GROMACS .gro file of C-alpha atoms in nm:
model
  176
    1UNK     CA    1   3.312   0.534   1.457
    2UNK     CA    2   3.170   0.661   1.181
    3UNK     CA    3   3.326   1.024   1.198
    4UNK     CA    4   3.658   0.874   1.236
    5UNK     CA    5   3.574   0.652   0.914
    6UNK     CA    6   3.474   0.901   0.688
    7UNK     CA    7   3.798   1.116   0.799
    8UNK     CA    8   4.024   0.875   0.758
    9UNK     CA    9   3.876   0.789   0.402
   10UNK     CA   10   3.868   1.145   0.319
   11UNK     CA   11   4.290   1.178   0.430
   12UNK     CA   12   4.337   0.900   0.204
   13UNK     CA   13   4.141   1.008  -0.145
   14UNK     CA   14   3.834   0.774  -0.105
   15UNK     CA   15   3.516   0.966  -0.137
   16UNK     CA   16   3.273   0.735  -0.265
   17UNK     CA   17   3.065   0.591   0.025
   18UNK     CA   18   3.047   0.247  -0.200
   19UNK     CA   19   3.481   0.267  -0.231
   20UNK     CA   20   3.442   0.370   0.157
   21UNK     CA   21   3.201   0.086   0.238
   22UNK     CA   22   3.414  -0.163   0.017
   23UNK     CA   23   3.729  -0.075   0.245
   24UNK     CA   24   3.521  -0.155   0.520
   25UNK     CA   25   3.513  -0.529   0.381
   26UNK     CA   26   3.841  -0.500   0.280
   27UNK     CA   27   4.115  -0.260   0.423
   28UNK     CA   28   4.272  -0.372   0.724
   29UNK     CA   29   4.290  -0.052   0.881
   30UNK     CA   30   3.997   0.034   0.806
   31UNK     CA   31   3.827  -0.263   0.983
   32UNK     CA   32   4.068  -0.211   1.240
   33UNK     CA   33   3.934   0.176   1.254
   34UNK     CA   34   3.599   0.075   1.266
   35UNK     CA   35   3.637  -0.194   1.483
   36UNK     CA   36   3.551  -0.428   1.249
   37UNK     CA   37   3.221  -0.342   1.175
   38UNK     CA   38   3.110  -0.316   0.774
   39UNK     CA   39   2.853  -0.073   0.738
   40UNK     CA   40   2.735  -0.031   0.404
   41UNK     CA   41   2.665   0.274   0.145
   42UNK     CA   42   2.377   0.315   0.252
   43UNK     CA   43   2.449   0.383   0.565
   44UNK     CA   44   2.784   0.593   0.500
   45UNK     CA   45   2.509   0.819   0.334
   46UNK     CA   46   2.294   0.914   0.522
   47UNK     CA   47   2.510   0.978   0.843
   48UNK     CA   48   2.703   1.169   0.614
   49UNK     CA   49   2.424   1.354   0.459
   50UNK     CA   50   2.148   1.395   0.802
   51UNK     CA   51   2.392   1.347   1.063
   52UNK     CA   52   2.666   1.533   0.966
   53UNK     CA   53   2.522   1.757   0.690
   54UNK     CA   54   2.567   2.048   0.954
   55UNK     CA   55   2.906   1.981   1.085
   56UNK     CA   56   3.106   1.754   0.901
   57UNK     CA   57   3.257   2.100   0.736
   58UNK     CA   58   3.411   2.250   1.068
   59UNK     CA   59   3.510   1.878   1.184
   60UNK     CA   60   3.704   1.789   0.893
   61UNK     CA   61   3.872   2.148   0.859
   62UNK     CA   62   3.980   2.125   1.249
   63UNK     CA   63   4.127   1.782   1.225
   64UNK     CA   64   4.279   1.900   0.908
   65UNK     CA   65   4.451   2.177   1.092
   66UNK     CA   66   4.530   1.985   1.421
   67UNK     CA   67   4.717   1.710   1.189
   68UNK     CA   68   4.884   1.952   1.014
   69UNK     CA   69   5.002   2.191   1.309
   70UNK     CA   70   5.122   1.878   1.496
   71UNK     CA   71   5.302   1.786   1.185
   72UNK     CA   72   5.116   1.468   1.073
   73UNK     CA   73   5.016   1.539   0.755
   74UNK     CA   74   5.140   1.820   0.507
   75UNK     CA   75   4.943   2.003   0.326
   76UNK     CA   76   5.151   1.971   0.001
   77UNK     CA   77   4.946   1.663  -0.035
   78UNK     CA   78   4.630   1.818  -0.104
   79UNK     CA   79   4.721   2.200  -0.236
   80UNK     CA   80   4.894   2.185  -0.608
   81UNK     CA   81   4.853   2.554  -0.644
   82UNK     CA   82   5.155   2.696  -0.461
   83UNK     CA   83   4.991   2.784  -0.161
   84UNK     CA   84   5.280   2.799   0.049
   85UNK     CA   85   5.328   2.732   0.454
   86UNK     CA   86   5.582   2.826   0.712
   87UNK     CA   87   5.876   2.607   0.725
   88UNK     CA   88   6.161   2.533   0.961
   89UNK     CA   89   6.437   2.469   0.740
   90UNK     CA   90   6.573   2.818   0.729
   91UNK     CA   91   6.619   2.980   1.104
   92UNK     CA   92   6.527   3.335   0.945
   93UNK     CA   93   6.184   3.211   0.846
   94UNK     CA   94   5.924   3.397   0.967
   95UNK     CA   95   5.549   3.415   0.886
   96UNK     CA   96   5.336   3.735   0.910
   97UNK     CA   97   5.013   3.715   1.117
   98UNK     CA   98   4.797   3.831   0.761
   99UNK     CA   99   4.988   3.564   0.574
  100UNK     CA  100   4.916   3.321   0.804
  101UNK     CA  101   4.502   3.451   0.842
  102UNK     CA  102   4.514   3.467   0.426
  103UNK     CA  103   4.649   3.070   0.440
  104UNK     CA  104   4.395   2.973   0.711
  105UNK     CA  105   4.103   3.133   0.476
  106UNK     CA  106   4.218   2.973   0.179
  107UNK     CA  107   4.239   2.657   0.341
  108UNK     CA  108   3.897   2.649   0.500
  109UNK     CA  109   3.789   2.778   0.127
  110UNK     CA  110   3.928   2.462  -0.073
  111UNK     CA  111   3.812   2.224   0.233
  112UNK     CA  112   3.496   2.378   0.124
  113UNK     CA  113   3.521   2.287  -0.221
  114UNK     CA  114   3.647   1.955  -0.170
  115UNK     CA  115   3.352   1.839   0.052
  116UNK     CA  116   3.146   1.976  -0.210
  117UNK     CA  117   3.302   1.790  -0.442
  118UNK     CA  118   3.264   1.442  -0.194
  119UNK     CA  119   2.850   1.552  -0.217
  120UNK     CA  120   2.914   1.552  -0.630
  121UNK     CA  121   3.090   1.234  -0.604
  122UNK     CA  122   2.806   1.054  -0.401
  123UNK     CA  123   2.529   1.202  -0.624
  124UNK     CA  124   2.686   1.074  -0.950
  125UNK     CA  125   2.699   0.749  -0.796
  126UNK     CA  126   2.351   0.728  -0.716
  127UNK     CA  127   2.241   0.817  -1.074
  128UNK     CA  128   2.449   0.558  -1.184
  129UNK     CA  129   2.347   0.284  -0.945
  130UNK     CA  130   2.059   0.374  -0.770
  131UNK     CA  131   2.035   0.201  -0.441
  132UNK     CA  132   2.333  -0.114  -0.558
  133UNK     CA  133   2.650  -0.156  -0.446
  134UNK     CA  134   2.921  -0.196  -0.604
  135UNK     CA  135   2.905  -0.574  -0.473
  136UNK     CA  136   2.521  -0.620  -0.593
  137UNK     CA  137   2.549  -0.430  -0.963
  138UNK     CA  138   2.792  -0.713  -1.061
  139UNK     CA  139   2.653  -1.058  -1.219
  140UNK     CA  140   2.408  -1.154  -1.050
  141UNK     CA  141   2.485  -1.570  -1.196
  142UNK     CA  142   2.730  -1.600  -0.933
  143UNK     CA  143   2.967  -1.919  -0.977
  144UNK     CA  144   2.948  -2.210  -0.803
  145UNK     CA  145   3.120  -2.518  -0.723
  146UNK     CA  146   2.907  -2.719  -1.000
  147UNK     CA  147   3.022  -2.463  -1.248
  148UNK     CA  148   3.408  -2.525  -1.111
  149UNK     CA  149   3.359  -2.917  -1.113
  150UNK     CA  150   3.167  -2.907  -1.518
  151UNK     CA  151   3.451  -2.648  -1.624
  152UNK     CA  152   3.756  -2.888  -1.453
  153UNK     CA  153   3.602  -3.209  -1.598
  154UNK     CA  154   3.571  -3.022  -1.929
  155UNK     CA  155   3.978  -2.920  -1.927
  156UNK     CA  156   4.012  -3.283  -1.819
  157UNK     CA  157   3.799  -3.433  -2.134
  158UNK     CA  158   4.038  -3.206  -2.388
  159UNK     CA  159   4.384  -3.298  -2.182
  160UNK     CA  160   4.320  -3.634  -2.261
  161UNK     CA  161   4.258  -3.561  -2.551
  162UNK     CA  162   4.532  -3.383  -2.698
  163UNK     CA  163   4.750  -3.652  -2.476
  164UNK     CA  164   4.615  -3.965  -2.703
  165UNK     CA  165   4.700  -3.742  -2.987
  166UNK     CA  166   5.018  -3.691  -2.901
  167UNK     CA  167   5.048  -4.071  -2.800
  168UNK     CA  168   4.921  -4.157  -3.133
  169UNK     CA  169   5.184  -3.939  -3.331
  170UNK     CA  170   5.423  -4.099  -3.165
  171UNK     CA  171   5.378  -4.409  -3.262
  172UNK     CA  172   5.313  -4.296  -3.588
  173UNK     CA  173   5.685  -4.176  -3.593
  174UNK     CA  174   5.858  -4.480  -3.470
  175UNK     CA  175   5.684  -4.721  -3.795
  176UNK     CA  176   5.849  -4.487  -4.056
   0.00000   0.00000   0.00000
C-alpha cells in the first residue's frame, strides 16, 4: 500500500511525507489508494528511507517507463529540457536504437536526481519541524465551542447595540 502511495504522490508533485501524509487525511484518491488507511510522516519515512532505501530507485524508474510505454503518462510533464521522444504523429518517424538507449539513460539519470531531491525535501523538513506534523506545529489553543458561544454572544451584545442606536436616531429625526 505504501509503494503504491508514495508512487502515486511522486506522479503527482507531492514529495513531502507530511503533504503525503496530509493527503492521506484528505485526498479522496488517496484514501481510496490506500484503502483508507492514514499513516502518518513518520511512518511515510521510514518505509521510505529503511524499507525502500535500496529499491525505491529501480521501482519508481520501471513504473515510470511502463506508464509511459503504455501511454499513460508523458514524459513532457516532468522533462523541460527538450529531451525529446518518439512520436506517432508523422508515419516517417522513426527512432534509432542509440537514440532511444541515450533517452533511456537520461531518463534513469534525472529519476535519479529527482529522488534525490524527494531525500532533500524530507531532510529540510525535519530541520524545520523536528518530529511535528504539519497538523501538531499549528496552535496548540485549539478552539472550542465555549470560545464560539463567548465570541457569538459578544457579536450579539454590539448588534444590539448599534440597533438601539440606530432606533434612537430615528426618533431623533422624526421630533425635528
Amino acid at each position: 500500500m505504501l509503494v503504491k502511495l508514495l508512487i502515486y504522490c511522486y506522479m503527482t508533485r507531492t514529495y513531502s511525507s507530511r503533504q503525503i501524509a496530509k493527503q492521506c487525511r484528505e485526498n479522496v484518491q488517496v484514501m481510496w489508494l490506500t484503502g483508507f488507511q492514514k499513516p502518518d510522516f513518520r511512518t511515510i519515512n521510514k518505509f521510505r528511507s529503511e524499507k525502500l532505501k535500496d529499491s525505491i530507485e529501480e521501482i519508481f524508474i520501471a513504473t515510470v517507463q511502463l506508464l509511459n510505454k503504455k501511454g499513460y503518462v508523458s514524459l513532457e510533464n516532468y522533462f523541460v529540457d527538450g529531451t525529446k521522444i518518439e512520436s506517432a504523429a508523422n508515419k516517417y518517424t522513426f527512432v534509432w536504437k542509440k537514440a532511444v538507449e541515450k533517452n533511456e539513460k537520461k531518463l534513469d539519470e534525472k529519476l535519479k536526481v529527482f529522488l534525490n531531491d524527494v531525500e532533500e525535501i524530507t531532510r529540510k523538513e525535519d530541520q524545520v519541524y523536528g518530529d511535528k506534523d504539519f497538523a501538531e506545529t499549528g496552535n496548540d489553543d485549539a478552539v472550542t465551542s465555549e470560545d464560539i458561544k463567548e465570541a457569538t454572544e459578544k457579536i450579539k451584545q454590539r448588534l444590539a447595540e448599534i440597533n438601539n442606536l440606530d432606533a434612537e436616531a430615528s426618533k431623533d429625526v422624526k421630533k425635528n
